[in-house]
Amino acid sequence: MTRLFDSAHVRRAFSRASATYAGAAALQRDIEAHLLESLDYLDDRVPEVVLDVGSGPAHAALAMRTRWPKARIVAVDLALPMLQQAPVRTGSGLLGKLGLQRPLDRVCADLRDLPFADNSVDVLFSNLCLQWVEDLPAAFAGFRRVLKPDGLLLCSTFGPQSLIELRESFGAADDAPHVSPFASIGAFGDALMHAGFRNPVLDREVAVHHHPDMATLMRELRAIGATNALATRRRAMTGRARFAAAAAHYEQFRTDAGLPASWEWITAMAWSPPHGAPIREGEQELARFPASAIPVRRRTTG
């Protein structure tokens, strides 16, 4: 498959944003909080292993550490400097004060190739990183591989209405792509079903944030690492004339509150299927079983 995104650029952008991300990621925190509330669907189940995939500075991982102090919580991110922003231990609560709370594990890895064993994870949490993946079915197949049967997947991504004003404005200035395409809620749900997840529940929300000018919006996007990472992007910096043309076009959207920036996000909850449920890989459907489930005939010799 031709890569839509330049993964090396994504890593560099989020590495550069590691020091500014926490202070600028207000929307990301709001969506994260919504996903964390969905952990209540586990009822009284206490997971042994939890992955926070695309963790950034591991805010959600630390929240889950507080919720389950004896579980193994693993923060996974493509950008090592992001992980370095996360404390290994929270030190909060009685277990933390007594030194009995397990440390937060940090793994620098690409979500498209998770370095974890099959059927080893109880909860996989992923807030707003799947928009950087061009092959959602493959990503979800990888998530399903590491999840135990009946494991919980909680994830989110940005939808196609995100930054439509910015997309149109740059489109009026030149023909080069400046804003990533985002999967629709239908495509997101189809990818989950394609990977064999059970009982998916998806929600979609849209909010509009306002900014004094386009330059301020662009600075905020850089502060969270959301720069143009398309493989087909123009490699040279956007010239002053093109930026000015885009900014002039953006002005038609101005309201009394400022320049609008639309954000659409999709959240999903689903459950990993039991062993033997088929999963589509390419044009084939495969079923996996644990080795322990394969009967072995033993012969005795007399």
PDB file of C-alpha atoms in Angstrom:
ATOM      1  CA  MET A   1       0.000   0.000   0.000  1.00  0.00           C
ATOM      2  CA  THR A   2       1.198   3.507  -0.868  1.00  0.00           C
ATOM      3  CA  ARG A   3       1.748   5.405   2.344  1.00  0.00           C
ATOM      4  CA  LEU A   4      -0.564   8.392   2.778  1.00  0.00           C
ATOM      5  CA  PHE A   5       1.448   9.749   5.696  1.00  0.00           C
ATOM      6  CA  ASP A   6       5.149  10.309   6.228  1.00  0.00           C
ATOM      7  CA  SER A   7       5.582   8.462   9.530  1.00  0.00           C
ATOM      8  CA  ALA A   8       9.061   9.905  10.069  1.00  0.00           C
ATOM      9  CA  HIS A   9       7.583  13.406   9.833  1.00  0.00           C
ATOM     10  CA  VAL A  10       4.792  12.447  12.266  1.00  0.00           C
ATOM     11  CA  ARG A  11       7.440  11.266  14.747  1.00  0.00           C
ATOM     12  CA  ARG A  12       9.470  14.470  14.358  1.00  0.00           C
ATOM     13  CA  ALA A  13       6.420  16.724  14.699  1.00  0.00           C
ATOM     14  CA  PHE A  14       5.241  15.092  17.911  1.00  0.00           C
ATOM     15  CA  SER A  15       8.769  14.951  19.272  1.00  0.00           C
ATOM     16  CA  ARG A  16       9.107  18.716  18.754  1.00  0.00           C
ATOM     17  CA  ALA A  17       5.699  19.260  20.368  1.00  0.00           C
ATOM     18  CA  SER A  18       6.458  17.173  23.460  1.00  0.00           C
ATOM     19  CA  ALA A  19       7.122  20.210  25.676  1.00  0.00           C
ATOM     20  CA  THR A  20       4.061  22.179  24.497  1.00  0.00           C
ATOM     21  CA  TYR A  21       1.511  19.414  23.964  1.00  0.00           C
ATOM     22  CA  ALA A  22       0.083  19.178  27.481  1.00  0.00           C
ATOM     23  CA  GLY A  23      -0.605  22.898  27.671  1.00  0.00           C
ATOM     24  CA  ALA A  24      -2.236  23.116  24.232  1.00  0.00           C
ATOM     25  CA  ALA A  25      -4.245  19.886  24.030  1.00  0.00           C
ATOM     26  CA  ALA A  26      -7.500  21.061  25.624  1.00  0.00           C
ATOM     27  CA  LEU A  27      -9.762  19.356  23.067  1.00  0.00           C
ATOM     28  CA  GLN A  28      -7.706  16.165  23.262  1.00  0.00           C
ATOM     29  CA  ARG A  29      -8.197  16.126  27.032  1.00  0.00           C
ATOM     30  CA  ASP A  30     -11.977  16.572  26.672  1.00  0.00           C
ATOM     31  CA  ILE A  31     -12.239  13.635  24.268  1.00  0.00           C
ATOM     32  CA  GLU A  32      -9.920  11.584  26.471  1.00  0.00           C
ATOM     33  CA  ALA A  33     -12.188  12.228  29.469  1.00  0.00           C
ATOM     34  CA  HIS A  34     -15.175  10.912  27.503  1.00  0.00           C
ATOM     35  CA  LEU A  35     -13.277   7.740  26.617  1.00  0.00           C
ATOM     36  CA  LEU A  36     -12.140   7.239  30.211  1.00  0.00           C
ATOM     37  CA  GLU A  37     -15.772   7.347  31.366  1.00  0.00           C
ATOM     38  CA  SER A  38     -16.466   4.355  29.120  1.00  0.00           C
ATOM     39  CA  LEU A  39     -14.152   2.224  31.275  1.00  0.00           C
ATOM     40  CA  ASP A  40     -17.165   1.870  33.575  1.00  0.00           C
ATOM     41  CA  TYR A  41     -18.520  -0.703  31.103  1.00  0.00           C
ATOM     42  CA  LEU A  42     -15.974  -3.132  32.530  1.00  0.00           C
ATOM     43  CA  ASP A  43     -18.102  -3.169  35.694  1.00  0.00           C
ATOM     44  CA  ASP A  44     -16.074  -4.919  38.401  1.00  0.00           C
ATOM     45  CA  ARG A  45     -13.513  -6.458  36.055  1.00  0.00           C
ATOM     46  CA  VAL A  46      -9.962  -5.448  36.939  1.00  0.00           C
ATOM     47  CA  PRO A  47      -7.587  -5.737  33.977  1.00  0.00           C
ATOM     48  CA  GLU A  48      -4.109  -7.174  34.303  1.00  0.00           C
ATOM     49  CA  VAL A  49      -2.603  -5.373  31.280  1.00  0.00           C
ATOM     50  CA  VAL A  50      -3.705  -2.060  29.764  1.00  0.00           C
ATOM     51  CA  LEU A  51      -2.238  -0.318  26.697  1.00  0.00           C
ATOM     52  CA  ASP A  52      -2.538   3.422  26.074  1.00  0.00           C
ATOM     53  CA  VAL A  53      -1.646   3.548  22.364  1.00  0.00           C
ATOM     54  CA  GLY A  54      -0.603   6.953  21.046  1.00  0.00           C
ATOM     55  CA  SER A  55      -0.321   8.038  24.651  1.00  0.00           C
ATOM     56  CA  GLY A  56       1.529  11.323  24.189  1.00  0.00           C
ATOM     57  CA  PRO A  57       2.680  12.411  27.668  1.00  0.00           C
ATOM     58  CA  ALA A  58       0.581   9.552  29.132  1.00  0.00           C
ATOM     59  CA  HIS A  59      -2.150  11.567  30.840  1.00  0.00           C
ATOM     60  CA  ALA A  60      -4.738   8.841  30.203  1.00  0.00           C
ATOM     61  CA  ALA A  61      -2.285   6.111  31.225  1.00  0.00           C
ATOM     62  CA  LEU A  62      -1.749   7.873  34.551  1.00  0.00           C
ATOM     63  CA  ALA A  63      -5.514   8.145  35.073  1.00  0.00           C
ATOM     64  CA  MET A  64      -5.833   4.402  34.480  1.00  0.00           C
ATOM     65  CA  ARG A  65      -2.875   3.813  36.828  1.00  0.00           C
ATOM     66  CA  THR A  66      -4.892   5.580  39.557  1.00  0.00           C
ATOM     67  CA  ARG A  67      -7.968   3.512  38.698  1.00  0.00           C
ATOM     68  CA  TRP A  68      -6.119   0.182  38.687  1.00  0.00           C
ATOM     69  CA  PRO A  69      -2.983   0.541  40.859  1.00  0.00           C
ATOM     70  CA  LYS A  70      -2.003  -3.142  40.613  1.00  0.00           C
ATOM     71  CA  ALA A  71      -2.436  -3.470  36.838  1.00  0.00           C
ATOM     72  CA  ARG A  72       0.381  -3.211  34.319  1.00  0.00           C
ATOM     73  CA  ILE A  73      -0.235   0.072  32.474  1.00  0.00           C
ATOM     74  CA  VAL A  74       1.810   0.585  29.300  1.00  0.00           C
ATOM     75  CA  ALA A  75       2.073   3.956  27.533  1.00  0.00           C
ATOM     76  CA  VAL A  76       2.906   3.455  23.844  1.00  0.00           C
ATOM     77  CA  ASP A  77       3.894   6.300  21.542  1.00  0.00           C
ATOM     78  CA  LEU A  78       5.780   6.798  18.287  1.00  0.00           C
ATOM     79  CA  ALA A  79       7.658   9.818  19.687  1.00  0.00           C
ATOM     80  CA  LEU A  80      10.171   9.056  22.445  1.00  0.00           C
ATOM     81  CA  PRO A  81      10.261  12.681  23.752  1.00  0.00           C
ATOM     82  CA  MET A  82       6.513  12.444  24.390  1.00  0.00           C
ATOM     83  CA  LEU A  83       7.033   9.377  26.565  1.00  0.00           C
ATOM     84  CA  GLN A  84       9.863  11.121  28.376  1.00  0.00           C
ATOM     85  CA  GLN A  85       7.357  13.740  29.545  1.00  0.00           C
ATOM     86  CA  ALA A  86       5.470  11.071  31.513  1.00  0.00           C
ATOM     87  CA  PRO A  87       6.504  10.224  35.091  1.00  0.00           C
ATOM     88  CA  VAL A  88       7.246   6.556  35.693  1.00  0.00           C
ATOM     89  CA  ARG A  89       5.404   6.644  39.039  1.00  0.00           C
ATOM     90  CA  THR A  90       2.562   8.895  40.111  1.00  0.00           C
ATOM     91  CA  GLY A  91       3.333   8.662  43.832  1.00  0.00           C
ATOM     92  CA  SER A  92      -0.325   9.313  44.624  1.00  0.00           C
ATOM     93  CA  GLY A  93      -2.478   7.315  46.995  1.00  0.00           C
ATOM     94  CA  LEU A  94      -1.525   4.898  49.745  1.00  0.00           C
ATOM     95  CA  LEU A  95       0.005   2.310  47.412  1.00  0.00           C
ATOM     96  CA  GLY A  96       2.190   4.979  45.823  1.00  0.00           C
ATOM     97  CA  LYS A  97       3.358   6.275  49.191  1.00  0.00           C
ATOM     98  CA  LEU A  98       4.200   2.756  50.318  1.00  0.00           C
ATOM     99  CA  GLY A  99       6.048   2.027  47.101  1.00  0.00           C
ATOM    100  CA  LEU A 100       3.586  -0.763  46.233  1.00  0.00           C
ATOM    101  CA  GLN A 101       2.117   0.846  43.124  1.00  0.00           C
ATOM    102  CA  ARG A 102       3.408  -0.637  39.898  1.00  0.00           C
ATOM    103  CA  PRO A 103       5.437   1.784  37.764  1.00  0.00           C
ATOM    104  CA  LEU A 104       4.101   3.076  34.477  1.00  0.00           C
ATOM    105  CA  ASP A 105       5.739   1.237  31.587  1.00  0.00           C
ATOM    106  CA  ARG A 106       6.706   3.258  28.513  1.00  0.00           C
ATOM    107  CA  VAL A 107       7.270   1.726  25.067  1.00  0.00           C
ATOM    108  CA  CYS A 108       8.298   3.672  21.977  1.00  0.00           C
ATOM    109  CA  ALA A 109       6.596   1.874  19.086  1.00  0.00           C
ATOM    110  CA  ASP A 110       4.449   2.321  15.979  1.00  0.00           C
ATOM    111  CA  LEU A 111       0.819   1.304  16.482  1.00  0.00           C
ATOM    112  CA  ARG A 112       0.935  -0.394  13.074  1.00  0.00           C
ATOM    113  CA  ASP A 113       3.371  -2.951  14.497  1.00  0.00           C
ATOM    114  CA  LEU A 114       2.686  -3.331  18.198  1.00  0.00           C
ATOM    115  CA  PRO A 115       5.501  -5.253  19.967  1.00  0.00           C
ATOM    116  CA  PHE A 116       3.198  -7.230  22.255  1.00  0.00           C
ATOM    117  CA  ALA A 117       2.237 -10.884  22.372  1.00  0.00           C
ATOM    118  CA  ASP A 118      -1.020 -12.206  20.979  1.00  0.00           C
ATOM    119  CA  ASN A 119      -3.915 -12.281  23.462  1.00  0.00           C
ATOM    120  CA  SER A 120      -1.949 -10.443  26.149  1.00  0.00           C
ATOM    121  CA  VAL A 121      -3.947  -7.227  26.731  1.00  0.00           C
ATOM    122  CA  ASP A 122      -7.228  -6.697  28.597  1.00  0.00           C
ATOM    123  CA  VAL A 123      -7.900  -3.047  27.640  1.00  0.00           C
ATOM    124  CA  LEU A 124      -6.564  -1.100  24.668  1.00  0.00           C
ATOM    125  CA  PHE A 125      -7.122   2.668  24.893  1.00  0.00           C
ATOM    126  CA  SER A 126      -6.220   4.941  21.965  1.00  0.00           C
ATOM    127  CA  ASN A 127      -7.142   8.618  21.944  1.00  0.00           C
ATOM    128  CA  LEU A 128      -6.710  10.621  18.719  1.00  0.00           C
ATOM    129  CA  CYS A 129      -3.820   8.900  17.004  1.00  0.00           C
ATOM    130  CA  LEU A 130      -5.627   6.726  14.442  1.00  0.00           C
ATOM    131  CA  GLN A 131      -6.055   9.747  12.146  1.00  0.00           C
ATOM    132  CA  TRP A 132      -2.339   9.316  11.337  1.00  0.00           C
ATOM    133  CA  VAL A 133      -2.898   5.789   9.963  1.00  0.00           C
ATOM    134  CA  GLU A 134      -3.934   5.214   6.358  1.00  0.00           C
ATOM    135  CA  ASP A 135      -4.992   1.555   6.785  1.00  0.00           C
ATOM    136  CA  LEU A 136      -7.564   1.422   9.574  1.00  0.00           C
ATOM    137  CA  PRO A 137      -8.547  -2.246   9.049  1.00  0.00           C
ATOM    138  CA  ALA A 138      -4.882  -3.262   9.447  1.00  0.00           C
ATOM    139  CA  ALA A 139      -4.529  -1.129  12.579  1.00  0.00           C
ATOM    140  CA  PHE A 140      -7.643  -2.655  14.106  1.00  0.00           C
ATOM    141  CA  ALA A 141      -6.431  -6.143  13.148  1.00  0.00           C
ATOM    142  CA  GLY A 142      -3.269  -5.416  15.128  1.00  0.00           C
ATOM    143  CA  PHE A 143      -5.340  -4.198  18.071  1.00  0.00           C
ATOM    144  CA  ARG A 144      -7.434  -7.349  17.958  1.00  0.00           C
ATOM    145  CA  ARG A 145      -4.307  -9.526  17.789  1.00  0.00           C
ATOM    146  CA  VAL A 146      -2.949  -8.268  21.109  1.00  0.00           C
ATOM    147  CA  LEU A 147      -6.319  -8.134  22.897  1.00  0.00           C
ATOM    148  CA  LYS A 148      -7.540 -11.112  24.853  1.00  0.00           C
ATOM    149  CA  PRO A 149     -10.959 -12.522  23.933  1.00  0.00           C
ATOM    150  CA  ASP A 150     -13.625 -10.170  25.316  1.00  0.00           C
ATOM    151  CA  GLY A 151     -10.986  -7.472  25.731  1.00  0.00           C
ATOM    152  CA  LEU A 152     -12.153  -3.866  25.576  1.00  0.00           C
ATOM    153  CA  LEU A 153     -11.147  -1.429  22.834  1.00  0.00           C
ATOM    154  CA  LEU A 154     -11.729   2.292  23.381  1.00  0.00           C
ATOM    155  CA  CYS A 155     -10.537   4.623  20.638  1.00  0.00           C
ATOM    156  CA  SER A 156     -11.152   7.937  18.929  1.00  0.00           C
ATOM    157  CA  THR A 157     -10.192   9.784  15.777  1.00  0.00           C
ATOM    158  CA  PHE A 158     -10.947  13.050  14.013  1.00  0.00           C
ATOM    159  CA  GLY A 159     -13.680  13.042  11.353  1.00  0.00           C
ATOM    160  CA  PRO A 160     -13.902  14.642   7.874  1.00  0.00           C
ATOM    161  CA  GLN A 161     -15.485  17.904   9.068  1.00  0.00           C
ATOM    162  CA  SER A 162     -12.350  18.735  11.052  1.00  0.00           C
ATOM    163  CA  LEU A 163     -10.589  21.906   9.891  1.00  0.00           C
ATOM    164  CA  ILE A 164     -12.811  22.242   6.809  1.00  0.00           C
ATOM    165  CA  GLU A 165     -12.328  26.017   6.854  1.00  0.00           C
ATOM    166  CA  LEU A 166      -8.544  25.673   6.847  1.00  0.00           C
ATOM    167  CA  ARG A 167      -8.687  23.006   4.129  1.00  0.00           C
ATOM    168  CA  GLU A 168     -10.803  25.216   1.871  1.00  0.00           C
ATOM    169  CA  SER A 169      -8.642  28.276   2.494  1.00  0.00           C
ATOM    170  CA  PHE A 170      -5.393  26.542   1.579  1.00  0.00           C
ATOM    171  CA  GLY A 171      -7.158  24.953  -1.398  1.00  0.00           C
ATOM    172  CA  ALA A 172      -7.924  28.448  -2.673  1.00  0.00           C
ATOM    173  CA  ALA A 173      -4.233  29.392  -2.369  1.00  0.00           C
ATOM    174  CA  ASP A 174      -2.599  26.427  -4.166  1.00  0.00           C
ATOM    175  CA  ASP A 175      -3.111  22.843  -5.274  1.00  0.00           C
ATOM    176  CA  ALA A 176      -0.826  21.203  -2.711  1.00  0.00           C
ATOM    177  CA  PRO A 177      -2.501  19.287   0.157  1.00  0.00           C
ATOM    178  CA  HIS A 178      -2.194  20.973   3.551  1.00  0.00           C
ATOM    179  CA  VAL A 179      -4.811  19.204   5.716  1.00  0.00           C
ATOM    180  CA  SER A 180      -5.066  15.437   6.207  1.00  0.00           C
ATOM    181  CA  PRO A 181      -8.107  13.518   5.017  1.00  0.00           C
ATOM    182  CA  PHE A 182     -10.067  12.015   7.904  1.00  0.00           C
ATOM    183  CA  ALA A 183     -12.149   8.830   7.941  1.00  0.00           C
ATOM    184  CA  SER A 184     -15.926   9.112   8.218  1.00  0.00           C
ATOM    185  CA  ILE A 185     -17.846   7.451  11.035  1.00  0.00           C
ATOM    186  CA  GLY A 186     -19.082   4.885   8.503  1.00  0.00           C
ATOM    187  CA  ALA A 187     -15.547   4.015   7.394  1.00  0.00           C
ATOM    188  CA  PHE A 188     -14.400   3.842  11.015  1.00  0.00           C
ATOM    189  CA  GLY A 189     -17.219   1.460  11.944  1.00  0.00           C
ATOM    190  CA  ASP A 190     -16.665  -0.660   8.846  1.00  0.00           C
ATOM    191  CA  ALA A 191     -12.980  -1.039   9.719  1.00  0.00           C
ATOM    192  CA  LEU A 192     -13.888  -2.236  13.225  1.00  0.00           C
ATOM    193  CA  MET A 193     -16.318  -4.803  11.841  1.00  0.00           C
ATOM    194  CA  HIS A 194     -13.801  -5.824   9.156  1.00  0.00           C
ATOM    195  CA  ALA A 195     -11.336  -6.665  11.933  1.00  0.00           C
ATOM    196  CA  GLY A 196     -13.943  -8.795  13.715  1.00  0.00           C
ATOM    197  CA  PHE A 197     -14.713  -6.615  16.757  1.00  0.00           C
ATOM    198  CA  ARG A 198     -18.047  -7.281  18.460  1.00  0.00           C
ATOM    199  CA  ASN A 199     -20.816  -4.894  19.491  1.00  0.00           C
ATOM    200  CA  PRO A 200     -19.191  -1.650  18.346  1.00  0.00           C
ATOM    201  CA  VAL A 201     -20.766   1.540  19.668  1.00  0.00           C
ATOM    202  CA  LEU A 202     -19.760   4.738  17.862  1.00  0.00           C
ATOM    203  CA  ASP A 203     -20.480   8.375  18.626  1.00  0.00           C
ATOM    204  CA  ARG A 204     -19.826  11.500  16.601  1.00  0.00           C
ATOM    205  CA  GLU A 205     -19.562  15.085  17.828  1.00  0.00           C
ATOM    206  CA  VAL A 206     -18.700  18.421  16.239  1.00  0.00           C
ATOM    207  CA  ALA A 207     -17.461  21.570  17.957  1.00  0.00           C
ATOM    208  CA  VAL A 208     -16.265  24.923  16.648  1.00  0.00           C
ATOM    209  CA  HIS A 209     -13.343  26.731  18.263  1.00  0.00           C
ATOM    210  CA  HIS A 210     -12.506  30.345  17.453  1.00  0.00           C
ATOM    211  CA  HIS A 211      -9.174  32.079  16.930  1.00  0.00           C
ATOM    212  CA  PRO A 212      -8.174  35.711  16.372  1.00  0.00           C
ATOM    213  CA  ASP A 213      -6.428  34.868  13.081  1.00  0.00           C
ATOM    214  CA  MET A 214      -5.160  31.963  11.003  1.00  0.00           C
ATOM    215  CA  ALA A 215      -1.588  32.355  12.225  1.00  0.00           C
ATOM    216  CA  THR A 216      -2.744  31.721  15.808  1.00  0.00           C
ATOM    217  CA  LEU A 217      -4.566  28.566  14.710  1.00  0.00           C
ATOM    218  CA  MET A 218      -1.462  27.312  12.925  1.00  0.00           C
ATOM    219  CA  ARG A 219       0.686  27.919  16.003  1.00  0.00           C
ATOM    220  CA  GLU A 220      -1.754  25.953  18.158  1.00  0.00           C
ATOM    221  CA  LEU A 221      -1.693  23.064  15.677  1.00  0.00           C
ATOM    222  CA  ARG A 222       2.113  22.990  15.775  1.00  0.00           C
ATOM    223  CA  ALA A 223       2.010  23.027  19.592  1.00  0.00           C
ATOM    224  CA  ILE A 224       0.119  19.718  19.574  1.00  0.00           C
ATOM    225  CA  GLY A 225       2.182  18.214  16.747  1.00  0.00           C
ATOM    226  CA  ALA A 226      -0.643  18.421  14.190  1.00  0.00           C
ATOM    227  CA  THR A 227       1.406  19.575  11.212  1.00  0.00           C
ATOM    228  CA  ASN A 228       1.080  18.555   7.568  1.00  0.00           C
ATOM    229  CA  ALA A 229       2.462  15.000   7.455  1.00  0.00           C
ATOM    230  CA  LEU A 230       1.049  13.949   4.091  1.00  0.00           C
ATOM    231  CA  ALA A 231       3.585  12.083   2.000  1.00  0.00           C
ATOM    232  CA  THR A 232       2.565  14.232  -1.014  1.00  0.00           C
ATOM    233  CA  ARG A 233       2.966  17.551   0.788  1.00  0.00           C
ATOM    234  CA  ARG A 234       5.169  20.281  -0.654  1.00  0.00           C
ATOM    235  CA  ARG A 235       8.556  19.853   1.030  1.00  0.00           C
ATOM    236  CA  ALA A 236       9.407  23.561   0.929  1.00  0.00           C
ATOM    237  CA  MET A 237       7.900  25.928   3.484  1.00  0.00           C
ATOM    238  CA  THR A 238       4.614  27.574   2.579  1.00  0.00           C
ATOM    239  CA  GLY A 239       5.554  30.889   0.998  1.00  0.00           C
ATOM    240  CA  ARG A 240       4.341  34.203   2.346  1.00  0.00           C
ATOM    241  CA  ALA A 241       2.195  34.833  -0.717  1.00  0.00           C
ATOM    242  CA  ARG A 242       0.379  31.478  -0.445  1.00  0.00           C
ATOM    243  CA  PHE A 243      -0.078  31.864   3.309  1.00  0.00           C
ATOM    244  CA  ALA A 244      -1.445  35.390   2.824  1.00  0.00           C
ATOM    245  CA  ALA A 245      -3.848  34.156   0.122  1.00  0.00           C
ATOM    246  CA  ALA A 246      -5.097  31.369   2.404  1.00  0.00           C
ATOM    247  CA  ALA A 247      -5.494  33.777   5.323  1.00  0.00           C
ATOM    248  CA  ALA A 248      -7.421  36.226   3.134  1.00  0.00           C
ATOM    249  CA  HIS A 249      -9.787  33.449   2.016  1.00  0.00           C
ATOM    250  CA  TYR A 250     -10.244  32.318   5.644  1.00  0.00           C
ATOM    251  CA  GLU A 251     -11.547  35.796   6.561  1.00  0.00           C
ATOM    252  CA  GLN A 252     -14.890  35.111   4.861  1.00  0.00           C
ATOM    253  CA  PHE A 253     -15.691  32.692   7.716  1.00  0.00           C
ATOM    254  CA  ARG A 254     -15.060  35.233  10.475  1.00  0.00           C
ATOM    255  CA  THR A 255     -17.790  35.769  13.071  1.00  0.00           C
ATOM    256  CA  ASP A 256     -18.032  38.053  16.081  1.00  0.00           C
ATOM    257  CA  ALA A 257     -16.227  35.297  18.052  1.00  0.00           C
ATOM    258  CA  GLY A 258     -13.300  35.163  15.617  1.00  0.00           C
ATOM    259  CA  LEU A 259     -12.173  32.751  12.902  1.00  0.00           C
ATOM    260  CA  PRO A 260     -13.891  29.366  13.315  1.00  0.00           C
ATOM    261  CA  ALA A 261     -12.059  26.050  13.276  1.00  0.00           C
ATOM    262  CA  SER A 262     -14.416  23.078  13.104  1.00  0.00           C
ATOM    263  CA  TRP A 263     -13.513  19.833  14.828  1.00  0.00           C
ATOM    264  CA  GLU A 264     -15.381  16.568  14.325  1.00  0.00           C
ATOM    265  CA  TRP A 265     -14.418  13.570  16.393  1.00  0.00           C
ATOM    266  CA  ILE A 266     -15.529   9.963  16.484  1.00  0.00           C
ATOM    267  CA  THR A 267     -15.323   7.734  19.537  1.00  0.00           C
ATOM    268  CA  ALA A 268     -15.763   3.967  19.513  1.00  0.00           C
ATOM    269  CA  MET A 269     -16.095   1.150  22.008  1.00  0.00           C
ATOM    270  CA  ALA A 270     -15.923  -2.490  20.938  1.00  0.00           C
ATOM    271  CA  TRP A 271     -15.074  -5.930  22.302  1.00  0.00           C
ATOM    272  CA  SER A 272     -12.555  -8.435  21.024  1.00  0.00           C
ATOM    273  CA  PRO A 273     -14.179 -11.652  19.766  1.00  0.00           C
ATOM    274  CA  PRO A 274     -13.528 -15.159  21.092  1.00  0.00           C
ATOM    275  CA  HIS A 275     -10.825 -17.414  19.657  1.00  0.00           C
ATOM    276  CA  GLY A 276     -11.737 -18.805  16.266  1.00  0.00           C
ATOM    277  CA  ALA A 277     -13.779 -15.822  15.075  1.00  0.00           C
ATOM    278  CA  PRO A 278     -12.688 -15.018  11.506  1.00  0.00           C
ATOM    279  CA  ILE A 279     -10.671 -11.940  10.669  1.00  0.00           C
ATOM    280  CA  ARG A 280     -10.184 -10.649   7.140  1.00  0.00           C
ATOM    281  CA  GLU A 281      -6.607 -10.115   6.016  1.00  0.00           C
ATOM    282  CA  GLY A 282      -6.426  -8.991   2.409  1.00  0.00           C
ATOM    283  CA  GLU A 283      -8.854 -11.182   0.472  1.00  0.00           C
ATOM    284  CA  GLN A 284      -8.807 -14.059   2.960  1.00  0.00           C
ATOM    285  CA  GLU A 285     -10.585 -14.773   6.222  1.00  0.00           C
ATOM    286  CA  LEU A 286      -8.346 -16.303   8.876  1.00  0.00           C
ATOM    287  CA  ALA A 287      -9.176 -17.784  12.251  1.00  0.00           C
ATOM    288  CA  ARG A 288      -6.675 -17.988  15.098  1.00  0.00           C
ATOM    289  CA  PHE A 289      -6.670 -20.376  18.038  1.00  0.00           C
ATOM    290  CA  PRO A 290      -4.334 -20.534  21.029  1.00  0.00           C
ATOM    291  CA  ALA A 291      -1.855 -23.388  20.832  1.00  0.00           C
ATOM    292  CA  SER A 292      -3.237 -24.735  24.108  1.00  0.00           C
ATOM    293  CA  ALA A 293      -6.601 -25.319  22.401  1.00  0.00           C
ATOM    294  CA  ILE A 294      -5.158 -27.691  19.806  1.00  0.00           C
ATOM    295  CA  PRO A 295      -5.691 -31.305  20.897  1.00  0.00           C
ATOM    296  CA  VAL A 296      -2.616 -33.493  20.954  1.00  0.00           C
ATOM    297  CA  ARG A 297      -2.903 -37.218  20.409  1.00  0.00           C
ATOM    298  CA  ARG A 298      -0.513 -39.116  22.601  1.00  0.00           C
ATOM    299  CA  ARG A 299       0.505 -42.615  21.740  1.00  0.00           C
ATOM    300  CA  THR A 300       1.748 -45.119  24.209  1.00  0.00           C
ATOM    301  CA  THR A 301       3.985 -47.950  23.266  1.00  0.00           C
ATOM    302  CA  GLY A 302       4.002 -51.126  25.096  1.00  0.00           C
TER     303      GLY A 302
END
